[in-house]
CSV table of C-alpha atoms and ligand atoms in Angstrom, one decimal:
chain,number,residue,atom,x,y,z
A,1,MET,CA,-25.9,4.6,-2.1
A,2,SER,CA,-27.8,1.5,-1.9
A,3,SER,CA,-28.4,0.0,1.7
A,4,PHE,CA,-29.3,-3.5,2.4
A,5,SER,CA,-31.4,-4.7,5.5
A,6,VAL,CA,-31.3,-8.2,7.4
A,7,THR,CA,-33.0,-9.5,10.5
A,8,GLN,CA,-32.0,-12.3,12.5
A,9,ALA,CA,-32.0,-15.7,10.7
A,10,GLN,CA,-34.8,-17.9,12.1
A,11,GLY,CA,-33.8,-21.4,12.4
A,12,GLY,CA,-30.6,-23.1,10.7
A,13,ILE,CA,-29.4,-22.0,7.3
A,14,ILE,CA,-29.1,-25.1,5.3
A,15,GLY,CA,-27.8,-25.4,1.6
A,16,GLY,CA,-24.7,-25.4,-0.7
A,17,VAL,CA,-22.8,-22.5,-2.6
A,18,SER,CA,-20.1,-22.6,-5.4
A,19,LEU,CA,-18.0,-19.4,-5.8
A,20,PRO,CA,-16.3,-17.5,-8.4
A,21,GLY,CA,-12.7,-17.9,-8.7
A,22,ASP,CA,-10.4,-16.7,-6.4
A,23,LYS,CA,-9.5,-13.0,-6.8
A,24,SER,CA,-5.6,-13.3,-5.9
A,25,ILE,CA,-5.0,-16.3,-8.3
A,26,ALA,CA,-7.3,-14.6,-11.0
A,27,HIS,CA,-4.8,-11.5,-11.2
A,28,ARG,CA,-2.0,-13.8,-11.3
A,29,TYR,CA,-3.0,-16.2,-13.9
A,30,LEU,CA,-4.2,-13.1,-16.3
A,31,ILE,CA,-1.0,-11.4,-16.0
A,32,LEU,CA,1.2,-14.3,-16.8
A,33,SER,CA,-0.7,-15.5,-19.6
A,34,ALA,CA,-0.6,-12.0,-20.8
A,35,ILE,CA,3.3,-11.9,-20.8
A,36,SER,CA,3.6,-15.9,-22.0
A,37,ARG,CA,3.9,-17.1,-25.2
A,38,GLY,CA,0.6,-18.7,-26.8
A,39,LYS,CA,-3.4,-19.0,-25.8
A,40,THR,CA,-4.4,-19.3,-22.2
A,41,ILE,CA,-8.1,-20.3,-21.4
A,42,ILE,CA,-8.9,-19.5,-17.8
A,43,GLU,CA,-12.1,-20.9,-16.4
A,44,ASN,CA,-14.0,-19.7,-13.5
A,45,PHE,CA,-12.6,-16.0,-13.7
A,46,PRO,CA,-14.4,-13.9,-11.3
A,47,LEU,CA,-16.3,-10.9,-12.8
A,48,ASN,CA,-15.8,-8.7,-9.8
A,49,LYS,CA,-14.5,-5.0,-10.3
A,50,ASP,CA,-10.8,-5.6,-9.4
A,51,CYS,CA,-10.2,-8.5,-11.6
A,52,LEU,CA,-11.9,-6.7,-14.6
A,53,VAL,CA,-9.7,-3.7,-14.0
A,54,THR,CA,-6.6,-6.1,-14.2
A,55,LEU,CA,-8.3,-7.3,-17.5
A,56,SER,CA,-8.9,-3.9,-19.0
A,57,SER,CA,-5.4,-2.8,-18.0
A,58,PHE,CA,-3.7,-5.6,-20.1
A,59,LYS,CA,-6.1,-4.9,-23.1
A,60,LYS,CA,-4.4,-1.2,-23.1
A,61,LEU,CA,-1.1,-2.7,-23.0
A,62,GLY,CA,-1.9,-4.4,-26.3
A,63,ILE,CA,-3.2,-7.9,-25.1
A,64,LYS,CA,-6.3,-9.4,-26.8
A,65,ILE,CA,-8.6,-11.0,-24.5
A,66,ASN,CA,-11.9,-12.8,-25.3
A,67,GLY,CA,-14.7,-14.0,-23.2
A,68,SER,CA,-18.2,-13.1,-22.1
A,69,LEU,CA,-17.7,-10.4,-19.3
A,70,LYS,CA,-21.5,-9.1,-19.0
A,71,GLY,CA,-24.6,-10.6,-18.3
A,72,HIS,CA,-25.5,-12.3,-15.0
A,73,SER,CA,-22.9,-14.9,-14.5
A,74,SER,CA,-20.5,-14.0,-11.9
A,75,ALA,CA,-17.7,-16.0,-13.3
A,76,SER,CA,-16.7,-16.5,-17.0
A,77,VAL,CA,-14.1,-18.4,-19.1
A,78,ILE,CA,-11.7,-16.2,-20.9
A,79,THR,CA,-9.3,-16.6,-23.4
A,80,ILE,CA,-6.0,-14.6,-23.3
A,81,PHE,CA,-3.7,-14.3,-26.4
A,82,GLY,CA,-0.4,-13.9,-24.9
A,83,LYS,CA,2.6,-12.0,-26.7
A,84,GLY,CA,5.8,-13.1,-24.8
A,85,LEU,CA,7.6,-11.4,-22.1
A,86,HIS,CA,8.4,-8.5,-24.4
A,87,GLY,CA,5.1,-8.3,-26.2
A,88,LEU,CA,3.3,-5.5,-24.3
A,89,SER,CA,3.0,-2.0,-26.1
A,90,LYS,CA,2.8,1.4,-24.7
A,91,PRO,CA,-0.6,2.3,-23.9
A,92,GLU,CA,-2.4,5.3,-25.7
A,93,GLY,CA,-3.0,7.1,-22.3
A,94,PRO,CA,-3.1,6.6,-18.8
A,95,ILE,CA,-4.3,3.6,-17.3
A,96,PHE,CA,-6.9,3.5,-14.7
A,97,VAL,CA,-6.6,0.7,-12.2
A,98,GLY,CA,-9.8,1.6,-10.1
A,99,ASP,CA,-9.4,0.8,-6.3
A,100,SER,CA,-7.5,-2.4,-6.9
A,101,GLY,CA,-4.4,-2.4,-4.9
A,102,THR,CA,-3.3,-6.0,-6.1
A,103,THR,CA,-3.7,-4.5,-9.6
A,104,LEU,CA,-1.7,-1.5,-9.0
A,105,ARG,CA,1.1,-3.0,-7.2
A,106,LEU,CA,1.5,-6.1,-9.4
A,107,ILE,CA,1.5,-4.4,-12.8
A,108,LEU,CA,4.3,-2.1,-11.3
A,109,GLY,CA,6.4,-5.3,-11.3
A,110,ILE,CA,5.8,-5.8,-15.0
A,111,LEU,CA,5.9,-2.0,-16.1
A,112,ALA,CA,9.4,-2.0,-14.3
A,113,GLY,CA,10.5,-4.3,-17.2
A,114,GLN,CA,9.1,-2.3,-20.0
A,115,ASN,CA,11.1,0.2,-22.2
A,116,PHE,CA,8.2,2.8,-22.2
A,117,GLN,CA,6.6,5.2,-19.8
A,118,THR,CA,2.9,4.3,-18.2
A,119,ARG,CA,0.9,6.6,-16.0
A,120,LEU,CA,-1.3,4.7,-13.5
A,121,ASN,CA,-4.3,6.6,-12.3
A,122,ALA,CA,-6.3,5.2,-9.1
A,123,GLY,CA,-9.8,5.5,-7.7
A,124,ALA,CA,-10.5,7.6,-4.5
A,125,SER,CA,-9.8,4.9,-1.9
A,126,LEU,CA,-6.6,3.7,-3.5
A,127,SER,CA,-5.2,7.0,-3.9
A,128,GLN,CA,-4.8,7.0,-0.1
A,129,ARG,CA,-3.0,3.8,0.2
A,130,PRO,CA,0.8,3.4,0.7
A,131,MET,CA,3.0,2.9,-2.3
A,132,LEU,CA,6.5,3.3,-0.8
A,133,ARG,CA,6.8,-0.2,0.0
A,134,VAL,CA,6.7,-1.4,-3.7
A,135,THR,CA,8.1,1.8,-5.5
A,136,SER,CA,11.3,1.6,-3.4
A,137,PRO,CA,12.6,-1.9,-4.1
A,138,LEU,CA,11.5,-1.3,-8.0
A,139,ARG,CA,13.8,1.8,-8.0
A,140,MET,CA,16.5,-0.4,-6.4
A,141,MET,CA,16.0,-2.7,-9.3
A,142,GLY,CA,16.5,0.4,-11.8
A,143,ALA,CA,12.9,1.5,-12.7
A,144,ALA,CA,12.5,5.3,-12.8
A,145,ILE,CA,9.2,6.0,-10.8
A,146,LYS,CA,7.6,9.2,-9.6
A,147,SER,CA,4.5,9.4,-7.8
A,148,LYS,CA,2.4,11.8,-5.3
A,149,ILE,CA,4.5,12.2,-2.2
A,150,LYS,CA,3.2,13.2,1.2
A,151,LYS,CA,5.1,14.1,4.2
A,152,SER,CA,3.8,13.5,7.8
A,153,LEU,CA,4.7,13.5,11.5
A,154,PRO,CA,4.2,9.9,12.9
A,155,ALA,CA,0.9,10.0,14.9
A,156,GLY,CA,1.3,11.6,18.3
A,157,ARG,CA,4.8,12.7,17.9
A,158,GLN,CA,6.3,16.2,18.2
A,159,LYS,CA,8.6,18.2,15.9
A,160,LYS,CA,11.9,16.5,16.9
A,161,SER,CA,10.8,13.1,15.5
A,162,LYS,CA,11.5,12.2,12.0
A,163,THR,CA,9.4,13.3,9.3
A,164,LYS,CA,7.7,10.1,7.5
A,165,ILE,CA,7.5,10.2,3.7
A,166,GLU,CA,5.2,8.1,2.0
A,167,GLU,CA,4.0,7.7,-1.7
A,168,TYR,CA,0.7,7.4,-3.2
A,169,PRO,CA,-0.8,7.2,-6.7
A,170,PRO,CA,-0.9,8.3,-9.6
A,171,ILE,CA,2.3,7.0,-10.4
A,172,ILE,CA,4.4,7.4,-13.5
A,173,ILE,CA,6.7,4.4,-14.3
A,174,LYS,CA,9.4,4.0,-17.0
A,175,GLY,CA,11.2,0.6,-16.9
A,176,GLY,CA,13.9,-1.4,-18.7
A,177,ASN,CA,17.3,-2.5,-17.8
A,178,LEU,CA,16.7,-3.9,-14.5
A,179,LYS,CA,19.0,-5.5,-12.3
A,180,GLY,CA,18.3,-8.4,-9.9
A,181,ILE,CA,18.5,-7.7,-6.2
A,182,THR,CA,18.4,-9.3,-2.9
A,183,TYR,CA,15.5,-7.7,-0.7
A,184,ARG,CA,14.3,-8.5,2.8
A,185,MET,CA,10.8,-7.7,3.0
A,186,PRO,CA,10.2,-4.9,5.8
A,187,VAL,CA,6.4,-5.5,5.7
A,188,ALA,CA,4.6,-9.0,5.2
A,189,SER,CA,2.9,-8.3,1.7
A,190,ALA,CA,2.2,-10.8,-1.0
A,191,GLN,CA,1.5,-7.8,-3.3
A,192,VAL,CA,5.0,-6.4,-2.8
A,193,LYS,CA,6.6,-9.9,-3.2
A,194,SER,CA,4.7,-10.6,-6.2
A,195,ALA,CA,5.8,-6.9,-8.0
A,196,LEU,CA,9.2,-7.8,-7.3
A,197,LEU,CA,9.3,-11.4,-8.7
A,198,LEU,CA,7.2,-10.0,-11.7
A,199,ALA,CA,10.0,-7.5,-12.2
A,200,GLY,CA,12.8,-10.1,-11.5
A,201,LEU,CA,11.4,-12.2,-14.8
A,202,TYR,CA,12.9,-9.0,-16.8
A,203,ALA,CA,16.0,-8.5,-14.6
A,204,ASP,CA,19.6,-9.1,-15.3
A,205,GLY,CA,20.7,-11.8,-12.7
A,206,LYS,CA,19.0,-13.0,-9.7
A,207,THR,CA,16.3,-11.5,-7.5
A,208,LYS,CA,16.1,-12.8,-4.1
A,209,ILE,CA,13.3,-12.3,-1.7
A,210,ILE,CA,13.5,-13.1,2.0
A,211,GLU,CA,10.4,-13.0,3.9
A,212,SER,CA,10.3,-13.1,7.7
A,213,VAL,CA,6.8,-14.3,7.8
A,214,LYS,CA,5.3,-16.1,4.9
A,215,THR,CA,2.6,-14.5,2.8
A,216,ARG,CA,0.2,-16.3,0.2
A,217,ASP,CA,2.2,-17.9,-2.4
A,218,HIS,CA,0.1,-17.8,-5.8
A,219,THR,CA,2.7,-15.8,-7.4
A,220,GLU,CA,5.4,-18.6,-6.9
A,221,ARG,CA,2.9,-21.5,-7.9
A,222,ALA,CA,1.8,-19.5,-11.0
A,223,LEU,CA,5.3,-18.9,-12.1
A,224,ARG,CA,6.3,-22.6,-11.8
A,225,LEU,CA,3.2,-23.3,-14.0
A,226,PHE,CA,4.2,-21.0,-16.5
A,227,LYS,CA,7.9,-22.5,-16.4
A,228,ALA,CA,9.8,-19.5,-15.1
A,229,ASN,CA,13.1,-20.1,-13.5
A,230,ILE,CA,12.2,-19.8,-9.9
A,231,LYS,CA,13.4,-21.6,-6.9
A,232,ILE,CA,11.6,-21.6,-3.6
A,233,ARG,CA,14.7,-22.3,-1.1
A,234,GLN,CA,15.1,-22.3,2.7
A,235,ASP,CA,16.7,-18.9,2.7
A,236,GLY,CA,14.4,-17.1,0.2
A,237,ILE,CA,12.7,-17.1,-3.3
A,238,VAL,CA,15.1,-16.7,-6.1
A,239,MET,CA,13.7,-15.6,-9.6
A,240,SER,CA,16.2,-15.9,-12.5
A,241,GLY,CA,15.4,-13.4,-15.2
A,242,GLY,CA,15.4,-13.6,-19.0
A,243,ARG,CA,13.6,-16.8,-19.8
A,244,ASP,CA,10.3,-16.5,-21.6
A,245,LEU,CA,7.4,-18.0,-20.2
A,246,SER,CA,5.2,-20.7,-21.7
A,247,SER,CA,1.5,-21.0,-21.4
A,248,PRO,CA,0.0,-24.0,-19.5
A,249,GLU,CA,-2.7,-23.6,-22.4
A,250,ARG,CA,-6.1,-24.4,-19.7
A,251,LEU,CA,-6.2,-23.2,-16.2
A,252,TYR,CA,-9.0,-23.3,-13.5
A,253,ILE,CA,-9.2,-20.9,-10.7
A,254,PRO,CA,-10.8,-22.4,-7.5
A,255,GLY,CA,-13.5,-20.7,-5.6
A,256,ASP,CA,-12.4,-17.8,-3.4
A,257,ILE,CA,-11.6,-18.8,0.2
A,258,SER,CA,-12.1,-15.1,1.3
A,259,SER,CA,-15.7,-15.0,-0.3
A,260,ALA,CA,-16.2,-18.3,1.4
A,261,SER,CA,-15.3,-17.2,4.9
A,262,PHE,CA,-18.5,-15.2,5.0
A,263,PHE,CA,-20.4,-18.4,4.7
A,264,ILE,CA,-18.0,-20.4,6.9
A,265,VAL,CA,-18.7,-17.9,9.8
A,266,LEU,CA,-22.4,-17.8,8.9
A,267,GLY,CA,-22.7,-21.5,9.1
A,268,THR,CA,-20.7,-21.6,12.4
A,269,ILE,CA,-22.6,-18.8,14.2
A,270,ILE,CA,-26.3,-19.6,13.1
A,271,PRO,CA,-27.7,-22.7,15.3
A,272,GLY,CA,-28.9,-25.6,13.1
A,273,SER,CA,-26.9,-24.6,9.9
A,274,ARG,CA,-25.2,-26.9,7.5
A,275,ILE,CA,-23.6,-25.3,4.5
A,276,LEU,CA,-21.8,-27.1,1.8
A,277,ILE,CA,-19.1,-24.9,-0.2
A,278,ARG,CA,-17.9,-26.5,-3.0
A,279,ASN,CA,-14.2,-26.3,-4.8
A,280,VAL,CA,-13.0,-23.8,-2.7
A,281,SER,CA,-9.1,-22.7,-2.8
A,282,LEU,CA,-7.2,-24.4,0.0
A,283,ASN,CA,-3.9,-23.3,-0.6
A,284,PRO,CA,-2.1,-23.7,2.8
A,285,SER,CA,-0.9,-19.9,2.8
A,286,ARG,CA,-4.8,-19.1,2.7
A,287,THR,CA,-6.5,-21.4,5.2
A,288,GLY,CA,-5.7,-19.4,8.3
A,289,ILE,CA,-9.3,-18.7,8.7
A,290,ILE,CA,-10.1,-22.6,8.7
A,291,LYS,CA,-7.3,-23.4,11.0
A,292,VAL,CA,-8.2,-20.5,13.7
A,293,LEU,CA,-12.0,-21.3,13.4
A,294,GLN,CA,-11.5,-25.0,13.9
A,295,ARG,CA,-9.2,-24.0,17.1
A,296,MET,CA,-12.2,-22.0,18.3
A,297,GLY,CA,-14.2,-25.0,18.2
A,298,ALA,CA,-16.0,-24.7,14.7
A,299,ASP,CA,-17.1,-27.8,12.8
A,300,ILE,CA,-15.7,-27.5,9.5
A,301,LYS,CA,-14.9,-30.5,7.5
A,302,VAL,CA,-12.8,-30.7,4.3
A,303,SER,CA,-14.4,-33.3,2.3
A,304,SER,CA,-12.2,-33.9,-0.8
A,305,LEU,CA,-8.9,-32.2,-1.8
A,306,LYS,CA,-8.5,-31.7,-5.5
A,307,SER,CA,-5.2,-30.3,-6.4
A,308,GLN,CA,-5.3,-32.4,-9.8
A,309,VAL,CA,-8.1,-30.2,-11.5
A,310,SER,CA,-6.6,-26.9,-10.6
A,311,LYS,CA,-3.0,-28.0,-11.4
A,312,PHE,CA,-0.9,-26.3,-8.7
A,313,GLU,CA,-3.5,-24.9,-6.4
A,314,PRO,CA,-5.2,-27.3,-4.2
A,315,MET,CA,-8.9,-27.1,-3.7
A,316,GLY,CA,-12.0,-29.1,-1.9
A,317,ASP,CA,-15.3,-28.9,-0.7
A,318,LEU,CA,-16.0,-27.7,3.1
A,319,ILE,CA,-19.0,-28.6,4.9
A,320,VAL,CA,-19.6,-25.9,7.9
A,321,LYS,CA,-22.0,-26.9,10.6
A,322,SER,CA,-22.9,-24.6,13.5
A,323,SER,CA,-21.2,-24.9,16.9
A,324,ARG,CA,-20.4,-23.1,20.2
A,325,LEU,CA,-17.0,-21.1,19.9
A,326,LYS,CA,-14.4,-20.3,22.4
A,327,GLY,CA,-11.8,-17.4,22.3
A,328,THR,CA,-8.5,-17.7,21.1
A,329,LYS,CA,-5.4,-16.0,20.5
A,330,VAL,CA,-4.4,-15.4,16.7
A,331,LYS,CA,-0.6,-14.9,16.5
A,332,LYS,CA,1.3,-12.0,14.4
A,333,GLU,CA,2.7,-15.2,12.2
A,334,GLU,CA,-0.7,-16.3,11.4
A,335,ILE,CA,-2.1,-13.0,10.4
A,336,PRO,CA,-0.8,-13.0,6.8
A,337,SER,CA,-2.7,-16.4,6.1
A,338,LEU,CA,-5.8,-14.9,7.2
A,339,ILE,CA,-5.4,-10.9,6.5
A,340,ASP,CA,-8.5,-10.3,4.5
A,341,GLU,CA,-10.6,-12.5,6.7
A,342,LEU,CA,-10.0,-10.7,10.0
A,343,PRO,CA,-13.2,-8.5,9.7
A,344,ILE,CA,-15.5,-11.8,9.7
A,345,LEU,CA,-13.2,-13.4,12.2
A,346,MET,CA,-14.0,-10.4,14.4
A,347,VAL,CA,-17.8,-11.3,13.9
A,348,ALA,CA,-16.9,-15.0,14.9
A,349,ALA,CA,-15.0,-13.7,18.0
A,350,CYS,CA,-17.9,-11.7,19.2
A,351,ASN,CA,-20.0,-15.0,19.1
A,352,ALA,CA,-17.4,-16.9,21.2
A,353,ARG,CA,-17.2,-17.3,25.0
A,354,GLY,CA,-14.2,-15.3,26.4
A,355,LYS,CA,-11.6,-13.1,24.5
A,356,THR,CA,-10.2,-13.4,21.1
A,357,ILE,CA,-6.9,-11.6,20.7
A,358,PHE,CA,-5.7,-10.8,17.1
A,359,GLU,CA,-2.0,-10.0,17.5
A,360,GLY,CA,-0.1,-7.9,14.9
A,361,ALA,CA,-3.1,-6.7,13.2
A,362,GLY,CA,-2.0,-3.2,12.1
A,363,GLU,CA,-2.0,-3.9,8.3
A,364,LEU,CA,-5.7,-3.6,8.5
A,365,ARG,CA,-5.5,0.2,8.7
A,366,VAL,CA,-4.1,0.3,5.3
A,367,LYS,CA,-6.7,-1.8,3.4
A,368,GLU,CA,-9.6,-0.5,1.4
A,369,ALA,CA,-10.7,1.3,4.7
A,370,ASP,CA,-9.1,1.3,8.0
A,371,ARG,CA,-10.7,-2.0,9.0
A,372,ILE,CA,-9.6,-1.5,12.6
A,373,LYS,CA,-11.9,1.6,12.9
A,374,SER,CA,-14.7,0.3,10.6
A,375,MET,CA,-15.2,-3.2,12.2
A,376,SER,CA,-14.7,-1.6,15.9
A,377,ASP,CA,-17.0,1.4,15.4
A,378,ASN,CA,-19.9,-1.0,14.0
A,379,LEU,CA,-19.3,-4.0,16.6
A,380,LYS,CA,-19.2,-1.7,19.5
A,381,ARG,CA,-22.5,-0.3,18.5
A,382,MET,CA,-23.7,-3.8,18.4
A,383,GLY,CA,-22.7,-4.2,22.1
A,384,VAL,CA,-19.5,-5.8,21.8
A,385,LYS,CA,-16.4,-4.7,23.8
A,386,VAL,CA,-13.5,-4.3,21.3
A,387,THR,CA,-10.2,-2.9,22.2
A,388,VAL,CA,-7.2,-1.8,20.3
A,389,SER,CA,-3.9,-1.4,21.7
A,390,ALA,CA,-0.2,-0.7,20.4
A,391,ALA,CA,2.3,-3.5,20.2
A,392,SER,CA,5.7,-3.6,19.1
A,393,GLY,CA,5.3,-1.5,15.8
A,394,SER,CA,1.8,-2.8,15.0
A,395,GLU,CA,-1.6,-3.2,16.8
A,396,ASN,CA,-3.3,-5.9,18.7
A,397,ILE,CA,-7.3,-6.2,18.8
A,398,THR,CA,-9.3,-8.0,21.6
A,399,VAL,CA,-13.0,-9.0,21.0
A,400,GLU,CA,-14.9,-10.0,23.9
A,401,GLY,CA,-17.7,-12.6,23.1
A,402,VAL,CA,-21.3,-11.6,24.0
A,403,LYS,CA,-24.5,-13.3,24.6
A,404,GLU,CA,-26.7,-11.1,22.3
A,405,PHE,CA,-25.9,-8.7,19.5
A,406,LYS,CA,-28.1,-5.9,19.0
A,407,GLY,CA,-29.2,-4.9,15.4
A,408,ILE,CA,-27.7,-1.5,14.3
A,409,ARG,CA,-27.5,0.9,11.3
A,410,ALA,CA,-24.1,-0.3,10.3
A,411,LYS,CA,-21.6,1.5,8.2
A,412,SER,CA,-19.7,0.0,5.3
A,413,PHE,CA,-17.1,2.6,5.3
A,414,ALA,CA,-17.3,1.9,1.5
A,415,ASP,CA,-15.3,-1.3,2.2
A,416,HIS,CA,-16.6,-4.5,0.6
A,417,ARG,CA,-15.3,-7.0,3.5
A,418,THR,CA,-16.6,-4.7,6.2
A,419,ALA,CA,-20.0,-4.7,4.5
A,420,MET,CA,-20.1,-8.5,3.9
A,421,SER,CA,-19.0,-8.9,7.6
A,422,MET,CA,-21.8,-6.7,8.8
A,423,ILE,CA,-24.4,-8.3,6.8
A,424,VAL,CA,-23.4,-11.4,8.4
A,425,ALA,CA,-23.3,-10.0,12.0
A,426,GLY,CA,-26.8,-8.6,11.2
A,427,LEU,CA,-28.1,-12.2,10.6
A,428,LYS,CA,-26.9,-13.2,14.0
A,429,ALA,CA,-28.1,-9.9,15.8
A,430,LYS,CA,-31.6,-9.1,17.5
A,431,GLY,CA,-33.8,-6.9,15.5
A,432,GLU,CA,-33.1,-5.2,12.2
A,433,THR,CA,-29.3,-4.5,11.1
A,434,VAL,CA,-29.2,-2.0,7.9
A,435,VAL,CA,-25.8,-1.9,6.1
A,436,ASP,CA,-25.7,1.8,4.6
A,437,ASP,CA,-24.0,1.2,1.4
A,438,ILE,CA,-23.4,-2.0,-0.2
A,439,LYS,CA,-22.2,-1.2,-3.6
A,440,CYS,CA,-18.5,-1.7,-2.7
A,441,ILE,CA,-19.1,-5.3,-2.3
A,442,ASN,CA,-18.8,-5.3,-6.3
A,443,LYS,CA,-15.1,-5.0,-5.6
A,444,SER,CA,-14.7,-8.7,-4.9
A,445,PHE,CA,-18.0,-10.6,-4.9
A,446,PRO,CA,-20.9,-9.0,-6.8
A,447,ASP,CA,-23.0,-12.2,-6.3
A,448,PHE,CA,-22.8,-12.1,-2.6
A,449,VAL,CA,-26.3,-10.6,-1.9
A,450,ARG,CA,-28.0,-12.7,-4.1
A,451,ILE,CA,-26.4,-15.9,-3.0
A,452,ILE,CA,-26.9,-15.1,0.8
A,453,SER,CA,-30.4,-14.1,0.2
A,454,LYS,CA,-31.2,-17.5,-1.6
A,455,LEU,CA,-29.5,-19.3,1.3
A,456,ILE,CA,-31.7,-17.6,4.1
A,457,HIS,CA,-34.8,-18.1,2.4
A,458,CYS,CA,-34.2,-21.7,1.3
B,1,S3P,C1,-3.2,-10.0,-1.9
B,1,S3P,C2,-2.2,-9.5,-0.7
B,1,S3P,C3,-2.8,-8.9,0.5
B,1,S3P,C4,-4.3,-9.1,0.6
B,1,S3P,C5,-4.9,-8.4,-0.7
B,1,S3P,C6,-4.7,-9.4,-2.0
B,1,S3P,C7,-2.5,-10.5,-3.0
B,1,S3P,O1,-2.5,-7.7,0.5
B,1,S3P,O2,-4.9,-8.2,1.7
B,1,S3P,O3,-6.4,-8.4,-0.5
B,1,S3P,O4,-3.4,-10.9,-4.0
B,1,S3P,O5,-1.5,-10.4,-3.2
B,1,S3P,P1,-1.0,-7.2,1.2
B,1,S3P,O6,0.2,-7.7,0.1
B,1,S3P,O7,-0.8,-5.8,1.1
B,1,S3P,O8,-0.8,-7.8,2.4
């Protein structure tokens, strides 16, 4: 275990950062490049654990990928030699997807279209995360899927209630002969939506996805870029299968807004700060963090919007200056646009006047760790009042702002976003904060500690 210690930042934090490409976009660009015809060059591909696992998975499926993946750089230019929609080959053994939920759920969509059997093994944390949400609709499309099944009684219920069945990795999937379906999403999940759209590429007829709450739309944008037959309609997203994809040849991945969020909150809560964040992804389905913080009184300026450079994904520079925050209510419908930023938004909420309520945040329970538990355990020990209440099938979190935080021995719960959030909280807290295990940060942002240390000591 490697721990990391911080003390309260003295004086404002002034500086600029450029970030590796967005993790969500990177998975999608790589996958579509692999199954399209021709060579694709991807710039600013982030070299984090999750994206590297998608890369190695497609190598196992017979795709040649070049690029320098080692050394000190946190992003790289990679070249993918796509083999077309039906060019993947049966891997020699199981594919290990590590703890990357996006890799696993998206690759299931692709494998549902392949006429061979694949076994997908996962790491310790992903092996505890629910998969029925994706295996169930893929089975409706025609894929044969086996997985680990666990039965449980819903928490707090007695014998009479229905037993809940959930599925977990490892997963064995054999695809082929898919047919399109119309599917109304029961859980707001971009990973599930994406898996179904990718499977829809291989299906006979149309696959229609209906979302009651919109989730990130990187897959839809990327599919259009690769010339798939996809229509975004008022009543749903419609994918018509069977059309080969063509490579856009060169793609640039804007900086990851989820990684940027730690610097946005840092610049906001440390008095006297001014942080410039260059070339960040500003896809409207991901900018919930900016909207909510601005509503709380944050001083965040979007200095230039450059959608041309990255083709279908907008990006721009952000200038964040410290400001006084006030509490707000984050509505259930806003949650998907900031789902991964909830831990760091909870840190921001501690620094606001009054209460901040996050409605319908129950999905946080099934991320890399139970983030409701990881964040409330840590923040409560720092002296913050955090309450969690059940609310129509989900959970609400209320955070009451405090005048002063106290430094603690914080636990990362082996979760990258909890670890980074607690480092930011520690920079505001009085005394020393030690985050017990920060190796998990490599999952999304291996360069985080180096970049933040440089900023603090500027
Ligand atoms: C992601 C979707 C979200 C998010 C995850 C990345 C994606 O998960 O939390 O980090 O790239 O599609 P869900 O689909 O489970 O909401």
